[in-house]
Coordinates of C-alpha atoms and ligand atoms in Angstrom, one line a residue:
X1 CA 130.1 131.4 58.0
X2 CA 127.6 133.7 58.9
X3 CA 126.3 136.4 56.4
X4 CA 125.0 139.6 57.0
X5 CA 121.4 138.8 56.8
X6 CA 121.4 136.4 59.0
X7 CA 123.3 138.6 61.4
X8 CA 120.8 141.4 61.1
X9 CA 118.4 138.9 61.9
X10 CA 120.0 137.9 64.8
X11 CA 120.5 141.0 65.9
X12 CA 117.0 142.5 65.0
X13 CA 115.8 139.4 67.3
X14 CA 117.9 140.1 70.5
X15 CA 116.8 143.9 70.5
X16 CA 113.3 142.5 69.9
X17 CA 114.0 140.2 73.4
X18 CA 112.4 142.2 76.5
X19 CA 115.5 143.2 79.0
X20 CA 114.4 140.6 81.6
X21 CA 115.3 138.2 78.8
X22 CA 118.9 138.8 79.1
X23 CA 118.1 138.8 82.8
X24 CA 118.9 141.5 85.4
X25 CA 118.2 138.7 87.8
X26 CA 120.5 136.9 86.6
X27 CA 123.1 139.3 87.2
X28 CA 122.4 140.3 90.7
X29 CA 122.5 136.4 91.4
X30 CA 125.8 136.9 89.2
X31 CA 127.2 139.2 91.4
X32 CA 125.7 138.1 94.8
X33 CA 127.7 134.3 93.9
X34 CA 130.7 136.0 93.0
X35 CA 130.8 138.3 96.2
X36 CA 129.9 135.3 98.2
X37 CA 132.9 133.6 97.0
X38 CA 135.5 136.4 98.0
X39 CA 133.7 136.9 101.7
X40 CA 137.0 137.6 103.9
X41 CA 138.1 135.2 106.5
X42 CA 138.2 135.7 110.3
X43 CA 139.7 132.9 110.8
X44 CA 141.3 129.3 109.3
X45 CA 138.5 126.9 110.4
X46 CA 140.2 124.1 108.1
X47 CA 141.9 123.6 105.2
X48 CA 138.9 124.6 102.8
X49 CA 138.8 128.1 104.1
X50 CA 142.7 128.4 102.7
X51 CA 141.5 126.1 99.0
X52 CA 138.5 129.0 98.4
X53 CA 141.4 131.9 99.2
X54 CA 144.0 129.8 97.0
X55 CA 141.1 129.5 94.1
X56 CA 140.8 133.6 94.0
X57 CA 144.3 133.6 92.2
X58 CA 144.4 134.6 88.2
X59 CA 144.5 131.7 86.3
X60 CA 144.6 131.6 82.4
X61 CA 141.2 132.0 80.7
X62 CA 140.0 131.4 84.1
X63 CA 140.2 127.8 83.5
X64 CA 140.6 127.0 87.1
X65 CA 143.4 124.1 86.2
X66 CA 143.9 122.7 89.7
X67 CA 143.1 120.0 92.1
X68 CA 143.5 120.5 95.9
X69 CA 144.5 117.6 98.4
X70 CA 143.7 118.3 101.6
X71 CA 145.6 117.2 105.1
X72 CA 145.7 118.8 108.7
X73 CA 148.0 121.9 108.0
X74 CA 148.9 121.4 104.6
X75 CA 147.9 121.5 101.0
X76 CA 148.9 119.8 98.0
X77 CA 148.2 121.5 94.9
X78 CA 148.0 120.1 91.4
X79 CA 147.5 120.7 87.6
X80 CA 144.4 119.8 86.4
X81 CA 145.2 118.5 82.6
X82 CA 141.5 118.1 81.4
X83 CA 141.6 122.1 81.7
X84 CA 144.9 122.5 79.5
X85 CA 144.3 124.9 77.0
X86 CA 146.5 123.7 73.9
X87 CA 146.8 125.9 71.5
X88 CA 147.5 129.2 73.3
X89 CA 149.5 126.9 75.8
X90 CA 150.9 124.1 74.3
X91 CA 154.2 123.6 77.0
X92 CA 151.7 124.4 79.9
X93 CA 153.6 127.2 80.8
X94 CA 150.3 129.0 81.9
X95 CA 149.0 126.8 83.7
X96 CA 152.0 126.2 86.0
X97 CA 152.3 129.7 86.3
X98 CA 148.7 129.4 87.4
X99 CA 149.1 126.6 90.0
X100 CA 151.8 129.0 91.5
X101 CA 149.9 131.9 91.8
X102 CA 146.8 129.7 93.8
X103 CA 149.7 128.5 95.9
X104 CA 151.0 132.4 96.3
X105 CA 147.3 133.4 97.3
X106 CA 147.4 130.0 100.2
X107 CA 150.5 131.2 101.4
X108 CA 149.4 134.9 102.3
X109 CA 146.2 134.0 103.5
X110 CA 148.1 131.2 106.2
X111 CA 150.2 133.5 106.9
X112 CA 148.2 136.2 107.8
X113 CA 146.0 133.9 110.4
X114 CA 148.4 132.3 112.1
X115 CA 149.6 129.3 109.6
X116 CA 152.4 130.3 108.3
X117 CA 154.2 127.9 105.7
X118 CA 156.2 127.2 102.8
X119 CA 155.8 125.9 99.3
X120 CA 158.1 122.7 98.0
X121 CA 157.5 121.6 94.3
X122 CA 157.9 117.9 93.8
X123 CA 158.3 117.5 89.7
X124 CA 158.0 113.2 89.9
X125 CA 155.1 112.6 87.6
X126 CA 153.1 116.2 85.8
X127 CA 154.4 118.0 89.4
X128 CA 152.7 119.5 92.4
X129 CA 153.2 121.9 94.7
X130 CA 153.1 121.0 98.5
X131 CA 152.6 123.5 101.6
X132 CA 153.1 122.8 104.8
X133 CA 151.8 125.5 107.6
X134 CA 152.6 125.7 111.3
X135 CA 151.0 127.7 113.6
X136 CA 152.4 130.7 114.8
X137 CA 151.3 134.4 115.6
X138 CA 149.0 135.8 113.1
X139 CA 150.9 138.4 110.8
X140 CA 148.6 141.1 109.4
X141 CA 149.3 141.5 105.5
X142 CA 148.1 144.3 102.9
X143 CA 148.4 141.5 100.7
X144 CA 146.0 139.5 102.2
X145 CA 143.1 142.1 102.3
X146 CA 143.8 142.6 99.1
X147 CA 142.9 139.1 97.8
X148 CA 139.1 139.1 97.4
X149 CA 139.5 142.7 95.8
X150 CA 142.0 141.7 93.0
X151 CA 140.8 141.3 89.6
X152 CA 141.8 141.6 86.0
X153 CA 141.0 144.7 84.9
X154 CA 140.9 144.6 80.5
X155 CA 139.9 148.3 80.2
X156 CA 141.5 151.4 79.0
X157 CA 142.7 153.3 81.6
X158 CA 143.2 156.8 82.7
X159 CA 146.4 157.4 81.8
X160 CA 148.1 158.7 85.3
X161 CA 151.6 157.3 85.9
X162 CA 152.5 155.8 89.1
X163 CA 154.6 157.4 91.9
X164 CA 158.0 156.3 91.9
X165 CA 157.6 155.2 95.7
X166 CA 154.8 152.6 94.5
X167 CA 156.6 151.3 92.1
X168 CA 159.4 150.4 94.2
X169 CA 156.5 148.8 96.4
X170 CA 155.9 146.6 93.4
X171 CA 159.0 145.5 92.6
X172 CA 159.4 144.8 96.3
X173 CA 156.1 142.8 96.3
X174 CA 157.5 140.9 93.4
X175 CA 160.5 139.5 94.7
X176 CA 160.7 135.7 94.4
X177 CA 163.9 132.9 94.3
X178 CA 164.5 132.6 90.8
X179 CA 162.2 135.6 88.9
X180 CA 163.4 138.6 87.9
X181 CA 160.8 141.5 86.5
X182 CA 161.5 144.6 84.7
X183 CA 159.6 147.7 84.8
X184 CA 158.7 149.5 81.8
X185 CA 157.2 153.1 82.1
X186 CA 158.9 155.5 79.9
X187 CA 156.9 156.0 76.2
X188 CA 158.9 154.6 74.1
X189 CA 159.6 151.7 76.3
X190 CA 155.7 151.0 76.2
X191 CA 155.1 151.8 72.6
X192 CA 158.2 149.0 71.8
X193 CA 155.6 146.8 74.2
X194 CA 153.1 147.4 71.8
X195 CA 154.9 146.5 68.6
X196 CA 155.2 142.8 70.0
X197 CA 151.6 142.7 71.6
X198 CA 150.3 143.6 68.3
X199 CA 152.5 141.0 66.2
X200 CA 151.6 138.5 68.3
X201 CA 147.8 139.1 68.3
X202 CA 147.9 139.5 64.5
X203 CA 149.7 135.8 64.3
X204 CA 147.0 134.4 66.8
X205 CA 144.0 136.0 65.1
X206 CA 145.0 134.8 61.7
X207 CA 145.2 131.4 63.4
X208 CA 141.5 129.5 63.6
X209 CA 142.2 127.2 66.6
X210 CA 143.4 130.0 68.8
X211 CA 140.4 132.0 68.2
X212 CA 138.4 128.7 68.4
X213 CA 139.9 128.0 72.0
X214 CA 139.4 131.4 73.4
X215 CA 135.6 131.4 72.1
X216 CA 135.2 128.2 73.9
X217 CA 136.0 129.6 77.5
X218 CA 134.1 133.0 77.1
X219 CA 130.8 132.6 79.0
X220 CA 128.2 135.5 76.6
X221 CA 125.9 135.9 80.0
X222 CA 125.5 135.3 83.5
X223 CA 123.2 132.4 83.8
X224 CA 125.9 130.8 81.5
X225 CA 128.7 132.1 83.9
X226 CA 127.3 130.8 86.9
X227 CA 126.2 127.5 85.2
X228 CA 129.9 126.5 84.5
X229 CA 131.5 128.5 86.7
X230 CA 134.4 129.3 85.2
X231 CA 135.8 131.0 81.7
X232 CA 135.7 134.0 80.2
X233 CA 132.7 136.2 81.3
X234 CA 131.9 138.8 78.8
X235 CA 130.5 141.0 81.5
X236 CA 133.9 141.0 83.3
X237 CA 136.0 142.4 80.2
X238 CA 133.4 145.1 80.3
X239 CA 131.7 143.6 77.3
X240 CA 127.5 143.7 76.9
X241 CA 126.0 140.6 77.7
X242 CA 123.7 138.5 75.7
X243 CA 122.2 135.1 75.0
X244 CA 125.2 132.6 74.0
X245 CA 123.1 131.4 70.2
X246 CA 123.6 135.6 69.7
X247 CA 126.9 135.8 71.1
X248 CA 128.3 133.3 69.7
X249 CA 127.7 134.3 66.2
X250 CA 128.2 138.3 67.2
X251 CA 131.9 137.2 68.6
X252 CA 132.8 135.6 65.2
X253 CA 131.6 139.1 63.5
X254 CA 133.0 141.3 65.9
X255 CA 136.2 139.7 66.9
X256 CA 139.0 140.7 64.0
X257 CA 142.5 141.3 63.6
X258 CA 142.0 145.6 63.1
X259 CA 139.5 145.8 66.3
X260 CA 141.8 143.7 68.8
X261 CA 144.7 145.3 68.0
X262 CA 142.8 149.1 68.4
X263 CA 141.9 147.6 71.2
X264 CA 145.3 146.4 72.7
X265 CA 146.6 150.0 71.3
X266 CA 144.2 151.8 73.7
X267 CA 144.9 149.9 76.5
X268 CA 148.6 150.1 76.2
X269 CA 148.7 153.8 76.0
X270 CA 146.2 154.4 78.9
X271 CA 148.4 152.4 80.9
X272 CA 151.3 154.0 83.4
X273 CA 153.7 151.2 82.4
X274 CA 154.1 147.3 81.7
X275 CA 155.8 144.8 83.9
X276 CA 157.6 141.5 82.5
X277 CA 158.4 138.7 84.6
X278 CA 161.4 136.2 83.9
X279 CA 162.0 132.8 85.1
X280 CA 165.8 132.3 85.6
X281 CA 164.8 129.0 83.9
X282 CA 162.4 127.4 81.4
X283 CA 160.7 124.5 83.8
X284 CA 157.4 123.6 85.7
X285 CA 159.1 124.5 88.9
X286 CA 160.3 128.3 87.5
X287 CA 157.0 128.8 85.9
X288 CA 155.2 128.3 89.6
X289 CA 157.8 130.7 90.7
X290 CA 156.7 133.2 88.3
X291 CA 152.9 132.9 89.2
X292 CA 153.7 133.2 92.6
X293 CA 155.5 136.2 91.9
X294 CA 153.3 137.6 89.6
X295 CA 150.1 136.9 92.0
X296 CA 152.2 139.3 94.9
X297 CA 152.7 142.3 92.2
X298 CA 149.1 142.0 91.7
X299 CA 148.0 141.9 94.9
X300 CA 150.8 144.9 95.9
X301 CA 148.6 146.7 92.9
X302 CA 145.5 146.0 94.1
X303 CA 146.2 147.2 97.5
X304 CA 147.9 150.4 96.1
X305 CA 144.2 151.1 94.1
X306 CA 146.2 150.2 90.6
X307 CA 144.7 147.9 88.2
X308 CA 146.6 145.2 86.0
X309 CA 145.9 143.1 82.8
X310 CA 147.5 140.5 80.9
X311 CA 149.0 141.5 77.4
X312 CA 151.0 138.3 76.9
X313 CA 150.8 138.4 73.1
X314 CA 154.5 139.0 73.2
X315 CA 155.1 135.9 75.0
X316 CA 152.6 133.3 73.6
X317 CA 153.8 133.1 69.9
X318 CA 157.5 131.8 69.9
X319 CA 158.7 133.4 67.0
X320 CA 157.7 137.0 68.6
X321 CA 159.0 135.6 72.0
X322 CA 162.2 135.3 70.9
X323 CA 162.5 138.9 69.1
X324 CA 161.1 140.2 72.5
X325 CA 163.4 138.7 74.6
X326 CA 166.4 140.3 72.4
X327 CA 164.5 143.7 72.6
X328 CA 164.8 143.6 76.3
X329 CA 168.4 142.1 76.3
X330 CA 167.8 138.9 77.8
X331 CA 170.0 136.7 76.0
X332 CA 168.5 133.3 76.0
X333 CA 166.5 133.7 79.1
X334 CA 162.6 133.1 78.7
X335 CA 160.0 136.5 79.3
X336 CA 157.1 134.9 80.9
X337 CA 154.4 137.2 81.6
X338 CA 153.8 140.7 80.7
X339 CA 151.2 142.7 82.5
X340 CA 150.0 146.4 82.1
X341 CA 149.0 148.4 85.0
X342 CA 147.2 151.4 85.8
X343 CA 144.3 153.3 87.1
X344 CA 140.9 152.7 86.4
X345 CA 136.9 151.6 88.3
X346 CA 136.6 148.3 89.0
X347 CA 134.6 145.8 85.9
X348 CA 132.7 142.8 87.8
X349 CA 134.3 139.8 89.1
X350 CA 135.2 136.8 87.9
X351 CA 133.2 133.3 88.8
X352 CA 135.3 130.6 90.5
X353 CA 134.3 126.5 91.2
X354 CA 133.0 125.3 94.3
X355 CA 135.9 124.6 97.0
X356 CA 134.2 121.0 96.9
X357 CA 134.4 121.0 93.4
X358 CA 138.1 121.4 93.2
X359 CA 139.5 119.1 96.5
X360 CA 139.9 115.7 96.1
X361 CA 140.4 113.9 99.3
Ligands
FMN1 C1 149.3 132.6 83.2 C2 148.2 133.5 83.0 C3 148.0 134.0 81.7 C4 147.0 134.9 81.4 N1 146.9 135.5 80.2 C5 146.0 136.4 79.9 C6 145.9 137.1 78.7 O1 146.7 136.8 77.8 N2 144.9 138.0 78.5 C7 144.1 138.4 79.5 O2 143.2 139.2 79.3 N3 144.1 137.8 80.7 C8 145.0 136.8 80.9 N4 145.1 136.2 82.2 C9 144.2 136.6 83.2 C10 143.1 135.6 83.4 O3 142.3 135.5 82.3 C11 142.3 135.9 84.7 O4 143.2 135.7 85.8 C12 141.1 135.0 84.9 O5 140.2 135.2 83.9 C13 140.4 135.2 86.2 O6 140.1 136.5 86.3 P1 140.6 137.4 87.5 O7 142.1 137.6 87.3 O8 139.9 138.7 87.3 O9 140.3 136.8 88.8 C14 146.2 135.3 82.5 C15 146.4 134.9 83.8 C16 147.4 134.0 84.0 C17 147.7 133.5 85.4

């Protein structure tokens, strides 16, 4: 445990540290690798140009928990389990929903240059998702252009509410066999959403190992961001950066129960409304469904200029889940994801692995 001595020392050192020591450089080669990674596509020269597309997709604590295979026209994708994250996930429910939304992101980008294709989950063994493109004419897609733009965006915002026209466009986007979402936009609808993100974030940060997990994936700087390439980046939550032996300690000060759930108050309230996404069932194939779903309202967002976040407090703690799903009326059905959106200026992007480092064949 840290005490406050040793925290002011900590402190007094890092404002002692020259600026260059937290590196500027670092973050324009931060953002320079990051920008290179999202450069648009004129073209499918092979396979590897549709696995860096897929790899764009949200993914939970930006683990990156896939593999790629690789064959002419077609792509297998599947879960990485050495990048499970346990305790906030212990079913994998995330990280099927995050294989799904890479497979959602593969599927717009083929489609939009000429291979289009489907997606086909085989569930022998931990499951995978296969896709299989044939060429045909090229179909332009907002959805597409709006792939390198998207991002998660965990800042208040401004407040506006969204046109009832757009949000039709989202819904629309959304629609995927076997997910349902609901839109929640009215204020007492949203301030109901609140009541359950903030009793599940008070159950996770009274629980050590969750707050253990999530300090384990945040990346305190950009040298450490590019290094792993993946995680958490401070930078990209709109968070200072720092050395990782100050942040580390500064996280365990900083991060309590009353701040986060300020925090997640703030948010919530700036925000024009909150979407939830249901699986008609609770299985690996369903919770691909739901990424891929979820990956298409996000990229509808993005190309409408809203912003989204995840606020899946409600969802992760069982005990809350449950109470939530009665709140919305949804009998024994399972809410998956929940996701504020908004307005609000864009925070850096995230870091992704090398294509090379993800495909396996
Ligand atoms: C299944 C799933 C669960 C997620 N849960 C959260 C969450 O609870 N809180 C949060 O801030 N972001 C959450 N995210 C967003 C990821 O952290 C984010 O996609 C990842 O860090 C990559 O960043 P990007 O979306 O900006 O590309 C989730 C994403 C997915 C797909």
């Amino acid at each position: 445990m840290q005490t406050r001595r040793e925290f002011l020392a900590l402190s007094t050192a890092a404002a002692a540290m020259p600026l260059s020591a937290c590196s500027e450089h670092d973050m324009d080669d931060y953002t320079e690798a990051a920008a290179r990674l999202r450069v648009n596509l004129t073209h499918i020269p092979d396979m590897k140009a549709l696995v860096r597309f897929a790899t764009l997709a949200a993914n939970g604590h930006n683990t990156q928990p896939w593999r790629f295979t690789i064959r002419k026209n077609a792509i297998s994708i599947l879960p990485d389990l050495s990048r499970r994250t346990p305790v906030v996930d212990p079913d994998d429910h995330h990280l099927y929903v995050s294989l799904g939304c890479a497979a959602e992101n593969a599927l717009i980008a083929g489609k939009t240059h000429g291979l289009p294709g489907a997606a086909r989950f085989d569930s022998t063994k931990e499951g995978r998702i296969d896709i299989d493109l044939t060429p045909a004419p090229a179909q332009p897609d907002a959805l597409y252009e709006a792939i390198p733009k998207r991002q998660s965006t965990r800042s208040e915002y401004s407040g506006r509410s969204v046109a009832t026209d757009d949000l039709k466009r989202l819904e629309a986007a959304a629609k995927i066999k076997g997910v349902s979402i609901i839109l929640i936009t009215d204020e007492a609808g949203r301030e109901a959403v609140l009541d359950y993100v903030i009793a599940g974030n008070s159950f996770q940060m009274d629980d050590p190992q969750f707050v253990q997990e999530l300090r384990d994936w945040i990346r305190f700087n950009p040298s450490e961001a590019l290094r792993t390439r993946d995680g958490l980046f401070t930078a990209c939550s709109g968070n200072p950066t720092m050395p990782a032996w100050i942040g580390k300690p500064m996280f365990n000060l900083f991060f309590s129960k009353d701040a986060e759930n300020e925090k997640y108050t703030k948010q919530l309230k700036s925000s024009a409304g909150v979407a939830v996404f249901i699986g008609e069932r609770e299985d690996k194939h369903h919770w691909v469904q739901v990424g891929r779903s979820f990956q298409r309202f996000a990229l509808q967002a993005t190309a409408l200029g809203m912003r989204h976040s995840h606020i899946n407090q409600p969802i992760e703690v069982p005990s809350v889940r449950s109470q939530f799903s009665n709140e919305l009326g949804l009998g024994k059905a399972r809410p998956d994801l929940v996701v504020r959106f908004g307005y609000a200026p864009p925070l850096p992007m995230s870091m992704r692995r090398s294509v090379d480092d993800v495909i396996f064949s």
